[in-house]
Short mmCIF file of C-alpha atoms and ligand atoms in Angstrom, two decimals:
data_model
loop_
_atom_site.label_atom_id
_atom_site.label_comp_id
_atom_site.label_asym_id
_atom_site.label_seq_id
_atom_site.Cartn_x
_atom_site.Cartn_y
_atom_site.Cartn_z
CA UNK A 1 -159.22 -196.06 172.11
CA UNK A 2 -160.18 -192.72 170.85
CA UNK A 3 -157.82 -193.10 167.75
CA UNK A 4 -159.20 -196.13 166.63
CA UNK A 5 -162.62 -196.09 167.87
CA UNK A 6 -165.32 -195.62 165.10
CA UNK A 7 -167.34 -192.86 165.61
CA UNK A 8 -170.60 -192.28 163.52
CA UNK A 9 -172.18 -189.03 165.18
CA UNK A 10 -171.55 -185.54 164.54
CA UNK A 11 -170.82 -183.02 167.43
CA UNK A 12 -171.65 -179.60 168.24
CA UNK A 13 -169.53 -179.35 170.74
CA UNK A 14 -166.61 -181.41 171.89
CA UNK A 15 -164.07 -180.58 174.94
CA UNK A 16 -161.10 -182.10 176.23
CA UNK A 17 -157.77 -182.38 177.92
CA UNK A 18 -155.95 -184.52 174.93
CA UNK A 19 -152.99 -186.80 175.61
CA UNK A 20 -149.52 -185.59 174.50
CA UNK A 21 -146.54 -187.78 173.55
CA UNK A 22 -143.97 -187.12 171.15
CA UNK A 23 -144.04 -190.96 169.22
CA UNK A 24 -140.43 -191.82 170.30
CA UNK A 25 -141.51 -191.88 173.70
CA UNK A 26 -145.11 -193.98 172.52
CA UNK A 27 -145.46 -197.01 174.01
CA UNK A 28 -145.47 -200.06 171.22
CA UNK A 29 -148.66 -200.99 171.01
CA UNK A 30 -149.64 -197.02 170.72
CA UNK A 31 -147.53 -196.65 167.69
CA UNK A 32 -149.43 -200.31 166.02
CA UNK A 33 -152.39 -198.24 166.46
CA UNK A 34 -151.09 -195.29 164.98
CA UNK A 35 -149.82 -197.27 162.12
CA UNK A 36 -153.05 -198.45 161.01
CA UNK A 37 -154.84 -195.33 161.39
CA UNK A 38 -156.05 -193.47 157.87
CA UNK A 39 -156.28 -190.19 159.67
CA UNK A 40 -152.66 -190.67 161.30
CA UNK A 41 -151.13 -192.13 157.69
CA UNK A 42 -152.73 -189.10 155.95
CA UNK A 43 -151.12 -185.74 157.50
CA UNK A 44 -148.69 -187.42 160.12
CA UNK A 45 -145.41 -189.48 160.59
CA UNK A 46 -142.77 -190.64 163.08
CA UNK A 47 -142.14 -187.24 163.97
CA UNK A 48 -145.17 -185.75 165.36
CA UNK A 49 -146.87 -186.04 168.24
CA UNK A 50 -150.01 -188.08 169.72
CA UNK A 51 -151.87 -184.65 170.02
CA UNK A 52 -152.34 -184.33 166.92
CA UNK A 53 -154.35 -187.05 166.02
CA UNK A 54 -156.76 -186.06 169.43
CA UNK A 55 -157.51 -182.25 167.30
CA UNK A 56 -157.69 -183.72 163.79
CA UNK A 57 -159.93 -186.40 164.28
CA UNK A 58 -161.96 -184.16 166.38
CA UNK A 59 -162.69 -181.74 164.24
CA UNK A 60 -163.61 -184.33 162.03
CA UNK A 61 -166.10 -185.26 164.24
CA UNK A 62 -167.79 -181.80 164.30
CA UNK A 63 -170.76 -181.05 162.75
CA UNK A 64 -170.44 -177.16 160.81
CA UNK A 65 -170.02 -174.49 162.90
CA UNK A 66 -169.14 -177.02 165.88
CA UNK A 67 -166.89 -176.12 168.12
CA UNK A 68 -163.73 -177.81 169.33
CA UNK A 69 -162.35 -176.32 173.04
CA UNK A 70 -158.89 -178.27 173.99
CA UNK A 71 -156.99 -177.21 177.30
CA UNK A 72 -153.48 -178.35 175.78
CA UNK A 73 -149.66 -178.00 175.22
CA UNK A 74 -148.68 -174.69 172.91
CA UNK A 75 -145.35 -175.97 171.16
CA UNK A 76 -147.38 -177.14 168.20
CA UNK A 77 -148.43 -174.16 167.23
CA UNK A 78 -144.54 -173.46 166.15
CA UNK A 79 -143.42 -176.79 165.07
CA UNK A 80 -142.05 -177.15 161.78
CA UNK A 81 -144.09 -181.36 161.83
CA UNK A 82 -147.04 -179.76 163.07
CA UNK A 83 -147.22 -178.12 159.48
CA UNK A 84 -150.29 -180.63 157.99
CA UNK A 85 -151.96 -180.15 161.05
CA UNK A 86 -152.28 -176.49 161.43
CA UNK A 87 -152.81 -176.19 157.58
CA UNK A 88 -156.02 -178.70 158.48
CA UNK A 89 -156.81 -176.76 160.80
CA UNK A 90 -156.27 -173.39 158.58
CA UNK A 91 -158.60 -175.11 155.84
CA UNK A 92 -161.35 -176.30 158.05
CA UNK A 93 -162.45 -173.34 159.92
CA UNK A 94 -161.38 -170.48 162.47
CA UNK A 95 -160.38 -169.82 165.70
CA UNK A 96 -162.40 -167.86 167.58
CA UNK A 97 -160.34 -167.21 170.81
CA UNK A 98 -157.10 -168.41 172.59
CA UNK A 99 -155.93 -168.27 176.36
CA UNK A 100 -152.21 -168.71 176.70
CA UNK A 101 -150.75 -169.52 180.15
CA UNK A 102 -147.02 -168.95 180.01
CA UNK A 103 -144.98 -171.20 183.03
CA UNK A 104 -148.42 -171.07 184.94
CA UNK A 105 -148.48 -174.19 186.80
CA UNK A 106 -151.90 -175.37 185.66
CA UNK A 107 -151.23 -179.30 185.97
CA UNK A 108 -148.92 -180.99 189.07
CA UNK A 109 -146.00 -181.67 187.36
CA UNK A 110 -146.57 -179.95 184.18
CA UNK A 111 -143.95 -177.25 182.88
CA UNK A 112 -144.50 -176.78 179.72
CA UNK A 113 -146.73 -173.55 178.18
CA UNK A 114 -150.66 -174.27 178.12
CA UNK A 115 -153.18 -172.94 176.07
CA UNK A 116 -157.09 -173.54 175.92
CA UNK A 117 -158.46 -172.60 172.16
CA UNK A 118 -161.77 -172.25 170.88
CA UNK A 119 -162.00 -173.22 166.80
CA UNK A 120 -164.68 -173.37 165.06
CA UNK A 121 -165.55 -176.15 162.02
CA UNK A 122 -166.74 -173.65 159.32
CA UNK A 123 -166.23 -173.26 155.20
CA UNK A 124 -165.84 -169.61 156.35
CA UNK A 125 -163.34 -167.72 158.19
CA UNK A 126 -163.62 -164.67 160.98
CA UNK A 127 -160.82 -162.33 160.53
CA UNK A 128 -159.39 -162.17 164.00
CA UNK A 129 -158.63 -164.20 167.22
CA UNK A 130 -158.77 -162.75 170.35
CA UNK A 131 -156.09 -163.90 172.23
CA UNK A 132 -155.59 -163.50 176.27
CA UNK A 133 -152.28 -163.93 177.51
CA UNK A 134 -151.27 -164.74 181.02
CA UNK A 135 -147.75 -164.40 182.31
CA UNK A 136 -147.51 -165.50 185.91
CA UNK A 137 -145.81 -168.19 187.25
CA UNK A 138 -148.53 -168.14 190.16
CA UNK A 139 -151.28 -170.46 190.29
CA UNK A 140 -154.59 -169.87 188.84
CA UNK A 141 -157.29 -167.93 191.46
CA UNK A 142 -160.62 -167.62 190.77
CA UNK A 143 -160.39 -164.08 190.33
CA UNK A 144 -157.22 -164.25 187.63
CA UNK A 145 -159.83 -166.70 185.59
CA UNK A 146 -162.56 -164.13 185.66
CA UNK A 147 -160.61 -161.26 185.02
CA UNK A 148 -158.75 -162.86 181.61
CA UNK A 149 -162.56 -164.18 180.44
CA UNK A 150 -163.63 -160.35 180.72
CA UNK A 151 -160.65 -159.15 179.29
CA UNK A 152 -160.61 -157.21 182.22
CA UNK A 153 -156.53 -155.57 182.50
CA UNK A 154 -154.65 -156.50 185.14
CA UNK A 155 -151.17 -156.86 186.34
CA UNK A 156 -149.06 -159.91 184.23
CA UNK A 157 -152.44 -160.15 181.74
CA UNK A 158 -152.28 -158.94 177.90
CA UNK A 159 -155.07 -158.74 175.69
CA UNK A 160 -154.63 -158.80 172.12
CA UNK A 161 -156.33 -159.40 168.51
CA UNK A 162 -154.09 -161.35 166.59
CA UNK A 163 -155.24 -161.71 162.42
CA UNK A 164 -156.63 -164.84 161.89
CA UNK A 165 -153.78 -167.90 161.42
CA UNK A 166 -152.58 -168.72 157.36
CA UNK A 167 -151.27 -171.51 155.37
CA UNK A 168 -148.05 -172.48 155.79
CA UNK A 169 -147.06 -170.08 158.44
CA UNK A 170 -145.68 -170.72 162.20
CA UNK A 171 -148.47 -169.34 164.54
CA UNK A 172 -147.11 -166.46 166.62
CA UNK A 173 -149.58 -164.86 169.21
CA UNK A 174 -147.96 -161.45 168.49
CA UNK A 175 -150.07 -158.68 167.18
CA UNK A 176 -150.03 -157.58 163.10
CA UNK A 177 -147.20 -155.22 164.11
CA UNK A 178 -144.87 -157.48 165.58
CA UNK A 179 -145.62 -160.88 163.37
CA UNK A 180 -145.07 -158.08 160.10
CA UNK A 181 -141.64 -157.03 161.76
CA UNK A 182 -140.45 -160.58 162.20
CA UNK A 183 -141.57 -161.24 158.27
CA UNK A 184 -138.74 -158.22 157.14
CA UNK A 185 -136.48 -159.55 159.29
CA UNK A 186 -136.69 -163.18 158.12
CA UNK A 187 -136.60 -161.81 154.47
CA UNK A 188 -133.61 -160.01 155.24
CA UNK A 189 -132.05 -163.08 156.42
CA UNK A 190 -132.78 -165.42 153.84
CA UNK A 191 -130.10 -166.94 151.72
CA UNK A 192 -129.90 -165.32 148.47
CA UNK A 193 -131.28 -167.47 145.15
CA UNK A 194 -134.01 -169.36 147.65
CA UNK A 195 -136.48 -166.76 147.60
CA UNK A 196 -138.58 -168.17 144.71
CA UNK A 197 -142.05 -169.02 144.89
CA UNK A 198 -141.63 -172.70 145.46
CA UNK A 199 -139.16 -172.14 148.77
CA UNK A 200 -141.85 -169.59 149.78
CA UNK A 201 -144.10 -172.13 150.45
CA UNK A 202 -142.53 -174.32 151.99
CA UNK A 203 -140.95 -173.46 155.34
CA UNK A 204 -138.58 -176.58 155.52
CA UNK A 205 -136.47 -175.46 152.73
CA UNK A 206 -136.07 -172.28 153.40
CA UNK A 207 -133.06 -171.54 154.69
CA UNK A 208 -131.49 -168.55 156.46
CA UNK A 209 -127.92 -167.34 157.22
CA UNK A 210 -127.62 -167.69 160.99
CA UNK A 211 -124.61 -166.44 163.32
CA UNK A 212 -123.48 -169.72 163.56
CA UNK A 213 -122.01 -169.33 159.63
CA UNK A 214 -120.19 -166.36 160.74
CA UNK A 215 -119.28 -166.77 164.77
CA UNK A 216 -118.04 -169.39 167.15
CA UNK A 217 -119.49 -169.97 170.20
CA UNK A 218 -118.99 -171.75 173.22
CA UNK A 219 -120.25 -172.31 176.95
CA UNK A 220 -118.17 -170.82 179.49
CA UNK A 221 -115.26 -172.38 182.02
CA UNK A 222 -116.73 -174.63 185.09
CA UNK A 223 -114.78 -173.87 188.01
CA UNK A 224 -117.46 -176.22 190.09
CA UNK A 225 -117.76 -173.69 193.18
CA UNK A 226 -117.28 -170.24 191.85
CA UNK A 227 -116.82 -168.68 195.71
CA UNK A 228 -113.77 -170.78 196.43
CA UNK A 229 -112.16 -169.11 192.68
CA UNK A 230 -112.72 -165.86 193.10
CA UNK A 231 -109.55 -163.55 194.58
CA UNK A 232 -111.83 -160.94 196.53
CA UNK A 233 -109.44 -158.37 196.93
CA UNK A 234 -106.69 -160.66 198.92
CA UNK A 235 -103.25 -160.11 199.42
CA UNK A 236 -101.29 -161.90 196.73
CA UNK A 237 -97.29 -162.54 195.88
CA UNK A 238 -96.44 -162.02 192.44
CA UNK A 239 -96.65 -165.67 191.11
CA UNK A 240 -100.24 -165.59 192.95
CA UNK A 241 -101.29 -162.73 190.95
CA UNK A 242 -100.14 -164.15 187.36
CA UNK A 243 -102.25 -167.43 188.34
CA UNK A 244 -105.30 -165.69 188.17
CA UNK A 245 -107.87 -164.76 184.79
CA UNK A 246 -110.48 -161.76 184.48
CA UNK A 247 -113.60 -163.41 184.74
CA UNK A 248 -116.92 -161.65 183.82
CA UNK A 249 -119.82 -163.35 185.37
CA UNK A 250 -123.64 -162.83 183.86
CA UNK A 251 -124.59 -160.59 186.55
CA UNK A 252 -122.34 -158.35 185.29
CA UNK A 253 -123.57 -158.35 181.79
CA UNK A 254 -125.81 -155.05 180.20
CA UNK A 255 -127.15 -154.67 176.68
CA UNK A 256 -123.38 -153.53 174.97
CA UNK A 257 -121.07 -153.19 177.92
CA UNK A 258 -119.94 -154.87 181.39
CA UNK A 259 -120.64 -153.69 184.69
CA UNK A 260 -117.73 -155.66 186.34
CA UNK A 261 -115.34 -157.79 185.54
CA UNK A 262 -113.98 -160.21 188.76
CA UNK A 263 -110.46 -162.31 189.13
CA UNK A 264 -110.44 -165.85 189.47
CA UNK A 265 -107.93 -168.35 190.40
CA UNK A 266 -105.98 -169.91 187.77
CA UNK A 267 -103.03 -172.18 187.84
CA UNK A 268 -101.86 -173.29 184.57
CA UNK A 269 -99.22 -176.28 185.92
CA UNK A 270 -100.17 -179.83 185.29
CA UNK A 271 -99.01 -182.41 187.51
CA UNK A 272 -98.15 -179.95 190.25
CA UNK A 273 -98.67 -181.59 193.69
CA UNK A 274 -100.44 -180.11 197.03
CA UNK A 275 -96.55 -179.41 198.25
CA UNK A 276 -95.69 -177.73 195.68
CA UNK A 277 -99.36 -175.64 195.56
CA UNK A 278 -98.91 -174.60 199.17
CA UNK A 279 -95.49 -173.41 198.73
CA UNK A 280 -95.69 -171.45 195.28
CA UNK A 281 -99.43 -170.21 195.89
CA UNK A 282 -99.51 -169.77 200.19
CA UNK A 283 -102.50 -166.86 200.39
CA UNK A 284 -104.27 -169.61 197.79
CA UNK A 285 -103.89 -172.80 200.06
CA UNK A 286 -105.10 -170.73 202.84
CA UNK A 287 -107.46 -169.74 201.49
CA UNK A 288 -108.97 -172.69 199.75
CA UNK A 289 -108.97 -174.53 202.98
CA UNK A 290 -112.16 -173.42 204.51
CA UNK A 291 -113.94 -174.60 200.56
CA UNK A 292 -111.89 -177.99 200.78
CA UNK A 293 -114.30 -180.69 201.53
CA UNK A 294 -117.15 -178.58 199.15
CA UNK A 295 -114.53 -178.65 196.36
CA UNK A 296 -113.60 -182.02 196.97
CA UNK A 297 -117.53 -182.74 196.46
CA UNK A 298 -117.53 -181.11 192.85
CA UNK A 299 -118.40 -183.27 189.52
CA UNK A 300 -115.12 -184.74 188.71
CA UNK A 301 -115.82 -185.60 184.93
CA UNK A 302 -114.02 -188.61 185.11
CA UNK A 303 -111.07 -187.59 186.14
CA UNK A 304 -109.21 -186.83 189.05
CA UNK A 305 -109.63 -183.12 189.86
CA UNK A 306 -107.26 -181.22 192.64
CA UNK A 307 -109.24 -179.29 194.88
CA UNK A 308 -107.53 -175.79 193.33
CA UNK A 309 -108.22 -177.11 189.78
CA UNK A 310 -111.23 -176.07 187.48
CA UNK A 311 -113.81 -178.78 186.83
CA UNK A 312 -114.10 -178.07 183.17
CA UNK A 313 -112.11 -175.63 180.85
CA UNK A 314 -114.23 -176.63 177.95
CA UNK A 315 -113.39 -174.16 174.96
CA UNK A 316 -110.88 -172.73 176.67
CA UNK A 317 -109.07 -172.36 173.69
CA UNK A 318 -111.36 -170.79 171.74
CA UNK A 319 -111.53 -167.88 174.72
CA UNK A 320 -107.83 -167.95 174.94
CA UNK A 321 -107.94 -165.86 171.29
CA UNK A 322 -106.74 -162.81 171.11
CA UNK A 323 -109.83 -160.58 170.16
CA UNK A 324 -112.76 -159.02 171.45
CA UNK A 325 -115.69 -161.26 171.77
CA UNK A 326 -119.41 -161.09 172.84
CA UNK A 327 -121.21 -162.24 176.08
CA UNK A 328 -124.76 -163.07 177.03
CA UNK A 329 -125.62 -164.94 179.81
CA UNK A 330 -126.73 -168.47 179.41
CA UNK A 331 -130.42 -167.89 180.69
CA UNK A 332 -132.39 -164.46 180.69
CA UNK A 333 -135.85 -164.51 182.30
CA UNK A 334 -137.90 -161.76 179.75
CA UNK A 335 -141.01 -161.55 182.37
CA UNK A 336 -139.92 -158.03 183.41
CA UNK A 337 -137.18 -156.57 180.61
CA UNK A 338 -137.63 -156.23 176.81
CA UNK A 339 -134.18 -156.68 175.88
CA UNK A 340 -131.06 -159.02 176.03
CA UNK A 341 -127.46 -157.91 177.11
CA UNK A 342 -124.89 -159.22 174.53
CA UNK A 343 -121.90 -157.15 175.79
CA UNK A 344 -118.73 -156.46 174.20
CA UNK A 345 -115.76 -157.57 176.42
CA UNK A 346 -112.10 -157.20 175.82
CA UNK A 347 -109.54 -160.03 175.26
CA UNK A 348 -108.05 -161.73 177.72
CA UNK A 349 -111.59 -161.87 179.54
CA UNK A 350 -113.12 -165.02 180.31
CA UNK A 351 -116.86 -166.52 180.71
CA UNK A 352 -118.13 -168.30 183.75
CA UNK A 353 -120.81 -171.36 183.34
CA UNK A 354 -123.29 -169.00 183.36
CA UNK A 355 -122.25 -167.08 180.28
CA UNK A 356 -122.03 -168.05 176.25
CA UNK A 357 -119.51 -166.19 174.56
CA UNK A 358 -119.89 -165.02 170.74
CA UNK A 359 -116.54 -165.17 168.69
CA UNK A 360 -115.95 -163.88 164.90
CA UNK A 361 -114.93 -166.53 162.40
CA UNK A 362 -111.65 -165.82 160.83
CA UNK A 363 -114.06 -165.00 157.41
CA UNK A 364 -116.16 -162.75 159.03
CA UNK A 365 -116.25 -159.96 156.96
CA UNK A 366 -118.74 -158.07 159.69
CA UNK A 367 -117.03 -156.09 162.46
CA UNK A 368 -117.61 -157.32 165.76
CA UNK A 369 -119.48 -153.87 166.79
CA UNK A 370 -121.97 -154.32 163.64
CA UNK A 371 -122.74 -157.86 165.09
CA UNK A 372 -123.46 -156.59 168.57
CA UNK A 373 -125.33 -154.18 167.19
CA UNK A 374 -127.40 -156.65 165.66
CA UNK A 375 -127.87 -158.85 168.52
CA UNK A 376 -129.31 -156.23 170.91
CA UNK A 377 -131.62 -154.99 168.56
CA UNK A 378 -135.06 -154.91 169.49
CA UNK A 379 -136.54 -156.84 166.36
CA UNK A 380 -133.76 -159.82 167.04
CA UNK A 381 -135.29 -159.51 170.77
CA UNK A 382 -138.92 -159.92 169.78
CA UNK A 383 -137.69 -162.96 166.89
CA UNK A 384 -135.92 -165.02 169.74
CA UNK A 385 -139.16 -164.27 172.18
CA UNK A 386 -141.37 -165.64 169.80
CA UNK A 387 -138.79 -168.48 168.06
CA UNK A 388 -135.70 -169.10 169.71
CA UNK A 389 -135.70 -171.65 172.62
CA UNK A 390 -138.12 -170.30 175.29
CA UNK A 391 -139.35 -171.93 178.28
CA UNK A 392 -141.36 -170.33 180.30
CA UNK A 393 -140.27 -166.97 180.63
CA UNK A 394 -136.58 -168.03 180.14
CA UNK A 395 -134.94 -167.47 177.19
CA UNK A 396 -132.01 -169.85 176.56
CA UNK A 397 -128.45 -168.72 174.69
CA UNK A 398 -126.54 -171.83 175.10
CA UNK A 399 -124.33 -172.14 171.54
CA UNK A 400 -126.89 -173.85 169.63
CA UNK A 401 -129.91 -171.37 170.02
CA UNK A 402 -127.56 -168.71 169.55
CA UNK A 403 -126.26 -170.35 165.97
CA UNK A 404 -129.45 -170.20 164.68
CA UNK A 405 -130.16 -167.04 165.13
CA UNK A 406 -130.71 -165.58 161.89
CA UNK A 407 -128.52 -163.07 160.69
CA UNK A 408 -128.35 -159.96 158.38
CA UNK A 409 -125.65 -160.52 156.14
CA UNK A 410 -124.21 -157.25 154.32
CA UNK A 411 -123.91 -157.51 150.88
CA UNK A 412 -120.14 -156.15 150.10
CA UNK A 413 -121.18 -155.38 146.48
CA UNK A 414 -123.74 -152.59 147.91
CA UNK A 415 -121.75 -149.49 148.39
CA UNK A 416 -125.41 -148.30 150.57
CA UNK A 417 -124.99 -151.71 152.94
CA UNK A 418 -121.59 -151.25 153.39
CA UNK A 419 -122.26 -147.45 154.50
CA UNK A 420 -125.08 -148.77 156.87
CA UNK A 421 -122.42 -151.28 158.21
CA UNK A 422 -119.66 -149.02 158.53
CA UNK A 423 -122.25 -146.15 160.12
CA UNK A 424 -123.69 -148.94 162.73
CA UNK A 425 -120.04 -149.84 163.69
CA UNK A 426 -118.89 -146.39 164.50
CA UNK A 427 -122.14 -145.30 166.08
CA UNK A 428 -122.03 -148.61 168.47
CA UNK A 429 -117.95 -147.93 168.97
CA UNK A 430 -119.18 -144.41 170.19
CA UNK A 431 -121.95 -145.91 172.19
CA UNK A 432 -119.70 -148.28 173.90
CA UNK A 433 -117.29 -145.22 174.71
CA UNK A 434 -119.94 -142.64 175.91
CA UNK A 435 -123.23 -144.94 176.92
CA UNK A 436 -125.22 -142.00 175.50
CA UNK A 437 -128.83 -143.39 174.74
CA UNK A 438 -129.64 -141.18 171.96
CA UNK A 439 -126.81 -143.15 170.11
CA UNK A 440 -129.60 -146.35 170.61
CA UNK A 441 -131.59 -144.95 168.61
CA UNK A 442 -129.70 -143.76 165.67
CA UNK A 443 -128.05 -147.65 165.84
CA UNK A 444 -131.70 -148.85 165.27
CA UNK A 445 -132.66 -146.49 162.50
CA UNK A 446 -129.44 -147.47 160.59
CA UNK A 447 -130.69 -150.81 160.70
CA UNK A 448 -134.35 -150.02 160.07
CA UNK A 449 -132.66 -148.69 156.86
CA UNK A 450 -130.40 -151.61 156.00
CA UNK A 451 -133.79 -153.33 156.90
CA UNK A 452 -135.96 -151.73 154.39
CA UNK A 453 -133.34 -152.24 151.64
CA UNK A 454 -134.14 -155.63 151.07
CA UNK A 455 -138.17 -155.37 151.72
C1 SAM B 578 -153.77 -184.93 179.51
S1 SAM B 578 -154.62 -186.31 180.16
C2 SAM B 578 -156.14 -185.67 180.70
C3 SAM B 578 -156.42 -185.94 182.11
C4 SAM B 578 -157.78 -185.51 182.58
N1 SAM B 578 -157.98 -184.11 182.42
C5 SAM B 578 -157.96 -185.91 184.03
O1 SAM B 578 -157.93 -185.00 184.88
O2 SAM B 578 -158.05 -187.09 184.31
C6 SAM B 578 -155.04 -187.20 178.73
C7 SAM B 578 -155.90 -188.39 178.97
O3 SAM B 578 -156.17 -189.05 177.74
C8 SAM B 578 -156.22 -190.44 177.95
N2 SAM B 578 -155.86 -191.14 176.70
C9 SAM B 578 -154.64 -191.37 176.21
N3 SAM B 578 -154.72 -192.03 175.04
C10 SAM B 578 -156.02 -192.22 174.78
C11 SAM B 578 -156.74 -192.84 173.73
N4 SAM B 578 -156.07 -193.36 172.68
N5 SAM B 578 -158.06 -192.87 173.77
C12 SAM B 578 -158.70 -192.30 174.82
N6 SAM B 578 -158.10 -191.70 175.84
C13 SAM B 578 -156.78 -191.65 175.83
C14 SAM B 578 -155.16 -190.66 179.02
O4 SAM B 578 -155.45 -191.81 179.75
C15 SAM B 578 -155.27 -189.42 179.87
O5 SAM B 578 -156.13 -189.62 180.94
#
C-alpha cells in the first residue's frame, strides 16, 4: 500500500483523492501498518487520522518546487492532532491556492466540507493564499467550476487572500481582519497566569474561561409531537388552564428578545389514569383524540408514556428556576444571516427540543444582560463560524458547544471593566425595552473597549 510502499523517485507533480479514516475506525491490519511506519511514528499517534500520512509522505515525495494538489476533507485544517502535520506542512513550503466547498455534495454520500489545495514543496514561502470559497448546497455545474477558477463573482462564491498559514496556529480561511479579531478575542479570554511564552506555543495548554464555568445549560423538554401540546387558543376550565407552561419555540427566537411565546399542555399528576384525565381535563381528552394513535407512536424511553404525557422533561428542573435565562435555538443555518439570536426570556418560560437554554451559575458575578450581550456579539458570531461545531452551514448550540464558548470574564478589581460591565448591562436592559438599533451599536463599542483593555 501507499503507506508502506517504498518509493525512490521524486515528483513534480502528484494528485489525488486520499483515503480518510479517523484510526479508531481503521481496520486491524491498517493500524499494523501504521505501526511500523517511520513517517507515521514520527509526527502521528492513535489520534489522528489516515489522511495524514497520504499529505506527509507525499510531500516527501516531491521534488522542490513540486506541487502537491489533494481534493480532500477540511476538518484537519482545525484539529488540535493535526498540529505536527500542518507545522510540516508550514516548514516545508507554501500554499499557493485553496477551493473550499462548504455542504456541496461533491461525493455520493459524502457530507462533510471539501477542499482541493495546491502547496508547493519549497525552502521559501509566498506571502498569501488565494482562497475561493463556495457556499451552495447545490451540485457542482460546469459553469460554477469555471466561474470559482476565474475568480469570476457570483451568487454563494467568495474570493479572498488569506496571509500565508503559521506555526502552531489553527488554519482559518478568514481574511487578516477577521483571523486578527478572533486573536483579541481569544486573548481576552484566556485564563489569567497562562499567558507566558511557553503556553503561547502550545495550543493544547492553553486554556480559556468558557460559559460553561459560569452558566448551566441544558436541551429543552421533548413533548414527542409538539401539535398535539400546544393549547391554540381553546376553550379551557380553570384546572385546564393551570395544566399548561409558556413554551417559546426557536422560531420565535431574535438576536435579544422573543417574538412569541406559545402554551403547552402540562399535567403535573403522576399515576393519574385515562378516567381521571378525561374527567379533570375534558377540552384536553377531546382534543388529544384526533393525535392518539401518533402519540401513542412516540419514543417511549423505556418507559411507559400516557398519550397526554411528555416524552422527556430532561432538565426540567434546572428550567423550573426562578430567573431569567437565555435561549438559542439548537441549530442555526448561517448561509443567509450573520448573526445568532440568544434571547432573553422571562421565568417561568420553557424551551422546546429545538431550543438550548443558557442559565447563570449561582457564582456568576456577570449579570445576565452583560452575558447576552456577549453572546450576540458579532466577534463571538464570527469565533463560533470559524470554531465552534459547524457542519455545513449549520451551526450547532446543543450544551456542550455552547460551554466552550469562550468567555470574557470581568475583572472585579478594575473599576474601568466593571464600568464597561455595568454600561453594557444597562444599555442591553434599554435595548431589550425599546429595540432601538442605535443601542447595537453603542453595546458593541463598550465591548470593543473592554476588548482593547486587555490587547
Ligand atoms: C477517497 S477514495 C478515492 C476514490 C477515487 N477518487 C475513485 O473515484 O475511485 C481513497 C482511495 O484510496 C484507496 N486507499 C486506501 N488506502 C490506501 C493505501 N494504503 N494505499 C493505496 N491506496 C489506498 C482506497 O481504496 C480509495 O479508493
Amino acid at each position: 500500500s501507499f503507506v508502506s510502499a517504498k518509493i525512490d523517485e521524486k515528483f513534480d507533480l502528484i494528485i489525488g483523492n486520499p483515503p480518510y479514516i479517523r484510526w479508531k475506525n481503521l481496520e486491524y491490519e491498517l493500524k499494523q501498518e501504521l505501526s511500523n511506519n517511520p513517517i507515521w511514528n514520527k509526527y502521528f499517534n492513535s489520534l489522528c487520522d489516515y489522511l495524514y500520512i497520504f499529505i506527509l509522505k507525499s510531500i516527501e515525495l516531491l521534488n522542490d518546487n513540486g506541487q502537491l494538489i489533494f481534493i480532500c476533507p477540511e476538518y484537519w485544517m482545525n484539529t488540535t492532532h493535526s498540529i505536527s502535520l500542518r507545522n510540516y506542512m508550514v516548514q516545508n513550503g507554501y500554499f499557493e491556492e485553496i477551493y473550499h466547498f462548504n455542504e456541496t455534495p461533491i461525493f455520493d454520500k459524502v457530507t462533510v466540507s471539501i477542499i482541493i489545495f495546491k502547496f508547493v514543496k519549497s525552502k521559501e514561502t509566498k506571502d498569501k493564499i488565494k482562497v475561493s470559497k463556495f457556499y451552495d448546497n447545490q451540485k457542482l455545474s460546469d459553469e460554477i467550476l469555471y466561474n470559482l477558477k476565474n475568480k469570476i463573482p457570483f451568487n454563494n462564491a467568495e474570493f479572498l487572500i488569506v496571509s500565508q498559514f503559521k506555526l502552531n496556529e489553527r488554519w482559518i480561511l478568514q481574511s487578516d481582519d477577521v483571523r486578527q479579531e478572533l486573536q483579541i478575542l481569544e486573548t481576552n479570554c484566556l485564563k489569567k497566569n497562562q499567558n507566558t511564552l511557553f503556553n503561547l506555543f502550545d495550543e493544547d495548554k492553553q486554556e480559556f474561561h468558557t460559559i460553561g464555568e459560569f452558566c448551566d445549560i441544558g436541551n429543552g423538554l421533548v413533548s414527542g409531537l409538539d401539535k398535539a401540546f400546544q393549547v391554540n387558543g381553546h376553550a379551557l376550565t380553570e384546572n385546564e388552564l393551570n395544566a399548561t407552561i409558556n413554551v417559546v419555540k426557536a422560531k420565535d427566537l431574535k438576536p435579544f428578545v422573543i417574538d412569541n411565546i406559545t402554551k403547552y399542555i402540562y399535567i403535573d399528576e403522576e399515576g393519574l389514569e385515562e378516567e381521571f384525565f378525561k374527567e379533570n381535563y375534558p377540552n384536553f381528552y377531546n382534543h388529544f383524540q384526533k393525535h392518539k394513535s401518533s402519540l401513542d407512536k412516540r419514543y417511549q424511553y423505556n418507559r411507559n408514556i400516557n398519550y397526554w404525557e411528555w416524552v422527556f422533561l430532561r432538565n426540567f428542573n434546572l428550567f423550573k428556576k426562578e430567573e431569567k435565562r437565555i435561549f438559542v435555538p439548537c441549530k442555526e443555518r448561517i448561509s443567509n444571516k450573520d448573526y445568532f439570536r440568544f434571547a432573553l426570556v422571562d421565568e417561568g418560560v420553557f424551551p422546546t427540543q429545538d431550543v438550548t437554554a443558557i442559565f447563570k451559575k449561582h457564582n456568576t458575578k456577570e449579570s445576565i444582560e452583560y452575558i447576552l450581550a456577549y453572546l450576540n456579539n458579532p466577534i463571538v458570531f464570527d469565533w463560533l463560524k470559524c470554531n465552534g461545531i459547524v457542519k455545513g452551514n449549520i451551526v450547532e448550540f446543543s450544551e456542550k458547544p455552547i460551554s466552550s464558548i469562550p468567555f470574557r470574564v470581568i475583572d472585579w478589581s478594575n473599576e474601568n471593566e466593571v464600568e464597561l460591565h455595568n454600561l453594557i448591562s444597562h444599555q442591553t436592559k434599554i435595548y431589550l425595552k425599546n429595540q432601538d438599533k442605535s443601542l447595537l451599536y453603542q453595546i458593541n463599542q463598550s465591548f470593543n473597549k473592554l476588548f482593547s483593555i486587555t490587547q
